[in-house]
GROMACS .gro file of C-alpha atoms in nm:
model
  225
    1LEU     CA    1   4.931  -0.614   1.451
    2ARG     CA    2   4.817  -0.923   1.579
    3VAL     CA    3   5.126  -1.152   1.768
    4LYS     CA    4   5.183  -1.507   1.946
    5VAL     CA    5   5.385  -1.403   2.288
    6VAL     CA    6   5.540  -1.780   2.344
    7GLY     CA    7   5.734  -1.988   2.658
    8CYS     CA    8   5.446  -1.848   2.893
    9GLN     CA    9   5.516  -2.210   3.102
   10TYR     CA   10   5.844  -2.107   3.165
   11TYR     CA   11   5.739  -1.741   3.395
   12ASN     CA   12   5.549  -1.660   3.652
   13GLY     CA   13   5.381  -1.369   3.494
   14VAL     CA   14   5.003  -1.334   3.495
   15VAL     CA   15   4.838  -1.157   3.208
   16HIS     CA   16   4.460  -1.055   3.221
   17ALA     CA   17   4.230  -0.966   2.859
   18ARG     CA   18   4.268  -0.564   2.780
   19GLU     CA   19   4.579  -0.562   3.028
   20MET     CA   20   4.882  -0.323   2.908
   21ALA     CA   21   5.188  -0.474   2.839
   22THR     CA   22   5.563  -0.368   2.864
   23ILE     CA   23   5.825  -0.498   2.602
   24ILE     CA   24   6.188  -0.519   2.686
   25ARG     CA   25   6.403  -0.580   2.400
   26GLU     CA   26   6.700  -0.793   2.457
   27PRO     CA   27   6.974  -0.790   2.222
   28HIS     CA   28   7.247  -1.020   2.432
   29ASN     CA   29   6.994  -1.277   2.477
   30ARG     CA   30   7.175  -1.614   2.447
   31TYR     CA   31   6.929  -1.778   2.183
   32ASP     CA   32   6.797  -1.474   1.965
   33SER     CA   33   6.966  -1.157   1.948
   34ASN     CA   34   6.607  -0.996   1.843
   35ALA     CA   35   6.437  -1.105   2.155
   36ILE     CA   36   6.176  -0.915   2.252
   37ARG     CA   37   6.095  -0.942   2.637
   38VAL     CA   38   5.715  -0.941   2.782
   39ASP     CA   39   5.672  -0.835   3.146
   40ASN     CA   40   5.259  -0.757   3.305
   41MET     CA   41   5.193  -0.445   3.453
   42ALA     CA   42   5.327  -0.611   3.780
   43GLY     CA   43   5.663  -0.646   3.604
   44HIS     CA   44   5.672  -1.026   3.598
   45GLN     CA   45   5.771  -1.137   3.337
   46VAL     CA   46   5.553  -1.360   3.064
   47GLY     CA   47   5.735  -1.472   2.824
   48HIS     CA   48   5.848  -1.327   2.452
   49ILE     CA   49   5.717  -1.244   2.130
   50LYS     CA   50   5.767  -1.478   1.904
   51ALA     CA   51   6.068  -1.526   1.682
   52ASN     CA   52   5.928  -1.617   1.349
   53PRO     CA   53   5.820  -1.368   1.204
   54PHE     CA   54   5.780  -1.148   1.463
   55ALA     CA   55   6.046  -1.062   1.667
   56ARG     CA   56   6.275  -1.029   1.379
   57ALA     CA   57   6.060  -0.796   1.233
   58LEU     CA   58   6.057  -0.579   1.535
   59ALA     CA   59   6.303  -0.582   1.644
   60PRO     CA   60   6.484  -0.321   1.448
   61LEU     CA   61   6.187  -0.115   1.530
   62ALA     CA   62   6.212  -0.138   1.910
   63ASP     CA   63   6.570  -0.025   1.874
   64ASP     CA   64   6.490   0.303   1.655
   65PRO     CA   65   6.621   0.574   1.925
   66SER     CA   66   6.426   0.858   1.764
   67PRO     CA   67   6.052   0.926   1.888
   68ALA     CA   68   5.907   0.837   1.491
   69ILE     CA   69   5.862   0.477   1.628
   70ARG     CA   70   5.648   0.319   1.930
   71LEU     CA   71   5.554   0.022   2.006
   72GLU     CA   72   5.299  -0.108   2.282
   73VAL     CA   73   5.127  -0.436   2.345
   74THR     CA   74   4.779  -0.509   2.452
   75PHE     CA   75   4.687  -0.895   2.578
   76MET     CA   76   4.358  -1.096   2.473
   77GLN     CA   77   4.184  -1.372   2.610
   78PRO     CA   78   4.500  -1.644   2.736
   79HIS     CA   79   4.363  -1.950   2.646
   80ASN     CA   80   4.649  -2.181   2.770
   81MET     CA   81   4.947  -2.199   2.994
   82TYR     CA   82   5.235  -2.190   2.629
   83ASP     CA   83   5.118  -1.857   2.506
   84VAL     CA   84   4.921  -1.591   2.459
   85ASP     CA   85   4.747  -1.378   2.166
   86ALA     CA   86   4.819  -0.981   2.176
   87ILE     CA   87   4.774  -0.679   2.011
   88MET     CA   88   5.059  -0.524   1.931
   89THR     CA   89   5.042  -0.112   1.835
   90ILE     CA   90   5.280   0.030   1.618
   91SER     CA   91   5.257   0.418   1.686
   92GLY     CA   92   5.459   0.722   1.465
   93LEU     CA   93   5.435   1.019   1.288
   94PRO     CA   94   5.235   0.920   0.987
   95GLN     CA   95   5.480   0.965   0.747
   96TYR     CA   96   5.662   0.700   0.763
   97ALA     CA   97   5.335   0.494   0.770
   98GLY     CA   98   5.345   0.366   0.417
   99ALA     CA   99   5.738   0.257   0.534
  100ILE     CA  100   5.660   0.081   0.787
  101ARG     CA  101   5.339  -0.154   0.605
  102GLN     CA  102   5.584  -0.246   0.299
  103TYR     CA  103   5.873  -0.356   0.561
  104LEU     CA  104   5.628  -0.544   0.791
  105LEU     CA  105   5.489  -0.663   0.475
  106SER     CA  106   5.811  -0.800   0.333
  107TYR     CA  107   5.858  -1.036   0.630
  108GLY     CA  108   5.466  -1.118   0.601
  109ILE     CA  109   5.340  -0.961   0.801
  110SER     CA  110   5.004  -0.792   0.727
  111SER     CA  111   4.872  -0.457   0.940
  112SER     CA  112   4.624  -0.325   1.035
  113LEU     CA  113   4.706   0.049   0.938
  114SER     CA  114   4.410   0.311   1.094
  115PRO     CA  115   4.321   0.600   0.795
  116GLN     CA  116   4.497   0.888   0.977
  117LEU     CA  117   4.846   0.694   0.994
  118GLN     CA  118   4.808   0.714   0.615
  119ALA     CA  119   5.159   0.843   0.504
  120PRO     CA  120   4.986   1.186   0.319
  121LYS     CA  121   5.121   1.297  -0.064
  122LYS     CA  122   5.294   1.587   0.104
  123GLU     CA  123   5.554   1.615   0.368
  124THR     CA  124   5.350   1.876   0.555
  125SER     CA  125   5.198   1.875   0.896
  126ARG     CA  126   4.802   1.811   0.902
  127VAL     CA  127   4.535   1.804   1.162
  128VAL     CA  128   4.421   1.450   1.167
  129LYS     CA  129   4.100   1.513   1.365
  130VAL     CA  130   3.941   1.778   1.542
  131ILE     CA  131   3.735   1.700   1.885
  132GLN     CA  132   3.476   1.939   2.015
  133ALA     CA  133   3.490   1.945   2.372
  134THR     CA  134   3.152   2.055   2.561
  135PRO     CA  135   3.260   2.209   2.872
  136ILE     CA  136   3.048   2.166   3.205
  137HIS     CA  137   2.925   2.443   3.405
  138PHE     CA  138   2.872   2.446   3.757
  139SER     CA  139   2.702   2.677   3.937
  140GLN     CA  140   2.826   2.850   4.241
  141LYS     CA  141   2.575   2.643   4.461
  142SER     CA  142   2.657   2.314   4.290
  143LEU     CA  143   3.022   2.431   4.378
  144ASP     CA  144   2.949   2.537   4.735
  145ALA     CA  145   2.763   2.189   4.797
  146MET     CA  146   3.057   1.996   4.658
  147PHE     CA  147   3.377   2.147   4.872
  148ASP     CA  148   3.133   2.124   5.240
  149GLN     CA  149   3.080   1.765   5.125
  150VAL     CA  150   3.519   1.802   5.071
  151LYS     CA  151   3.487   1.976   5.449
  152ALA     CA  152   3.256   1.739   5.618
  153GLU     CA  153   3.468   1.383   5.501
  154LEU     CA  154   3.774   1.569   5.604
  155ASN     CA  155   3.659   1.685   5.980
  156ILE     CA  156   3.644   1.278   6.026
  157ILE     CA  157   3.961   1.202   5.983
  158ASP     CA  158   4.110   1.168   6.274
  159VAL     CA  159   4.438   1.339   6.253
  160LYS     CA  160   4.574   1.244   6.613
  161GLN     CA  161   4.529   0.919   6.525
  162ILE     CA  162   4.706   0.877   6.195
  163GLY     CA  163   5.015   1.102   6.307
  164ALA     CA  164   5.062   0.857   6.639
  165TYR     CA  165   5.036   0.607   6.403
  166ILE     CA  166   5.281   0.699   6.178
  167GLU     CA  167   5.544   0.860   6.323
  168LYS     CA  168   5.581   0.488   6.491
  169LYS     CA  169   5.678   0.377   6.148
  170PRO     CA  170   6.069   0.403   6.089
  171GLY     CA  171   6.237   0.642   5.843
  172ILE     CA  172   5.997   0.888   5.955
  173LYS     CA  173   6.194   1.159   6.083
  174THR     CA  174   6.017   1.465   6.015
  175LYS     CA  175   5.697   1.531   6.218
  176PRO     CA  176   5.394   1.494   5.884
  177LEU     CA  177   5.162   1.832   5.871
  178THR     CA  178   4.787   1.761   5.883
  179HIS     CA  179   4.714   1.856   5.532
  180GLN     CA  180   4.997   1.581   5.410
  181LEU     CA  181   4.773   1.371   5.676
  182GLN     CA  182   4.443   1.423   5.561
  183GLY     CA  183   4.516   1.334   5.169
  184LEU     CA  184   4.700   0.978   5.304
  185ALA     CA  185   4.406   0.914   5.500
  186TRP     CA  186   4.163   0.981   5.212
  187LEU     CA  187   4.383   0.797   4.949
  188THR     CA  188   4.434   0.508   5.111
  189ALA     CA  189   4.066   0.550   5.228
  190ARG     CA  190   3.968   0.504   4.852
  191GLU     CA  191   4.231   0.162   4.807
  192SER     CA  192   4.150  -0.013   5.069
  193GLY     CA  193   3.761   0.061   5.077
  194PHE     CA  194   3.745   0.112   5.474
  195PRO     CA  195   3.532   0.436   5.559
  196LEU     CA  196   3.768   0.723   5.660
  197ALA     CA  197   3.670   0.704   6.071
  198ASP     CA  198   3.883   0.351   5.984
  199ALA     CA  199   4.169   0.520   5.768
  200VAL     CA  200   4.438   0.375   6.002
  201LYS     CA  201   4.348   0.024   5.868
  202GLY     CA  202   4.372   0.117   5.524
  203ILE     CA  203   4.736   0.289   5.613
  204ASP     CA  204   4.842  -0.011   5.774
  205GLY     CA  205   4.740  -0.236   5.494
  206THR     CA  206   4.505  -0.468   5.683
  207ASP     CA  207   4.280  -0.659   5.464
  208ASN     CA  208   3.919  -0.599   5.352
  209PRO     CA  209   3.751  -0.904   5.297
  210ASN     CA  210   3.476  -0.664   5.123
  211LEU     CA  211   3.639  -0.506   4.864
  212PRO     CA  212   3.700  -0.691   4.522
  213LEU     CA  213   4.055  -0.650   4.385
  214PRO     CA  214   4.194  -0.378   4.193
  215PRO     CA  215   4.279  -0.411   3.838
  216LEU     CA  216   4.549  -0.581   3.737
  217TRP     CA  217   4.597  -0.724   4.112
  218GLU     CA  218   4.631  -1.095   4.178
  219LYS     CA  219   4.567  -1.321   4.483
  220ARG     CA  220   4.790  -1.581   4.537
  221SER     CA  221   4.874  -1.816   4.849
  222GLU     CA  222   5.228  -1.889   4.898
  223LYS     CA  223   5.372  -2.080   5.190
  224GLY     CA  224   4.978  -2.044   5.380
  225ARG     CA  225   4.994  -1.703   5.358
   0.00000   0.00000   0.00000
């Protein structure tokens, strides 16, 4: 169902279209005991679910301690600084779908439940959909080529240089093993965009101006930095 996240002008959280959100119940909120806080994936507050009718109806569902109901929020395209539209997905056991729909209708909220979430006629479990997976077969030659490529990449990594850099860091009490240093270099090289030969730059956080920001990251200027 489509909901509104309001009060965005009071918080620093930045959102992007199709970004998932974290919802946090605030039963002790001084203004509304049904308050549902919304944070972005960086943990910064964006706002609250609009109180009437959404938070008033959804708060009891969010408070349900059983695994039968789960709420998820995905942001739509933001249009202004005051509120943002979002899609609230209610997941749960199929047998509760009909009751939840009627519950939401009692608050004047219409929902769009997919057919497989309709309550079954009998209290029996059923298979909603079977997906046939097509296995991918690799020849021995292609597997050998793949492992040769990995081996060649690992040979590029200057393990001694990375080890010397890591051991100077405070809090490192034990000497890292070779495979640990190789794995660290391999991962940070892919995150930073630096080649494996310059893996230390990725490890120490050197900014790569040629690399676009990863999804859900944001670049800010604060105090001249």
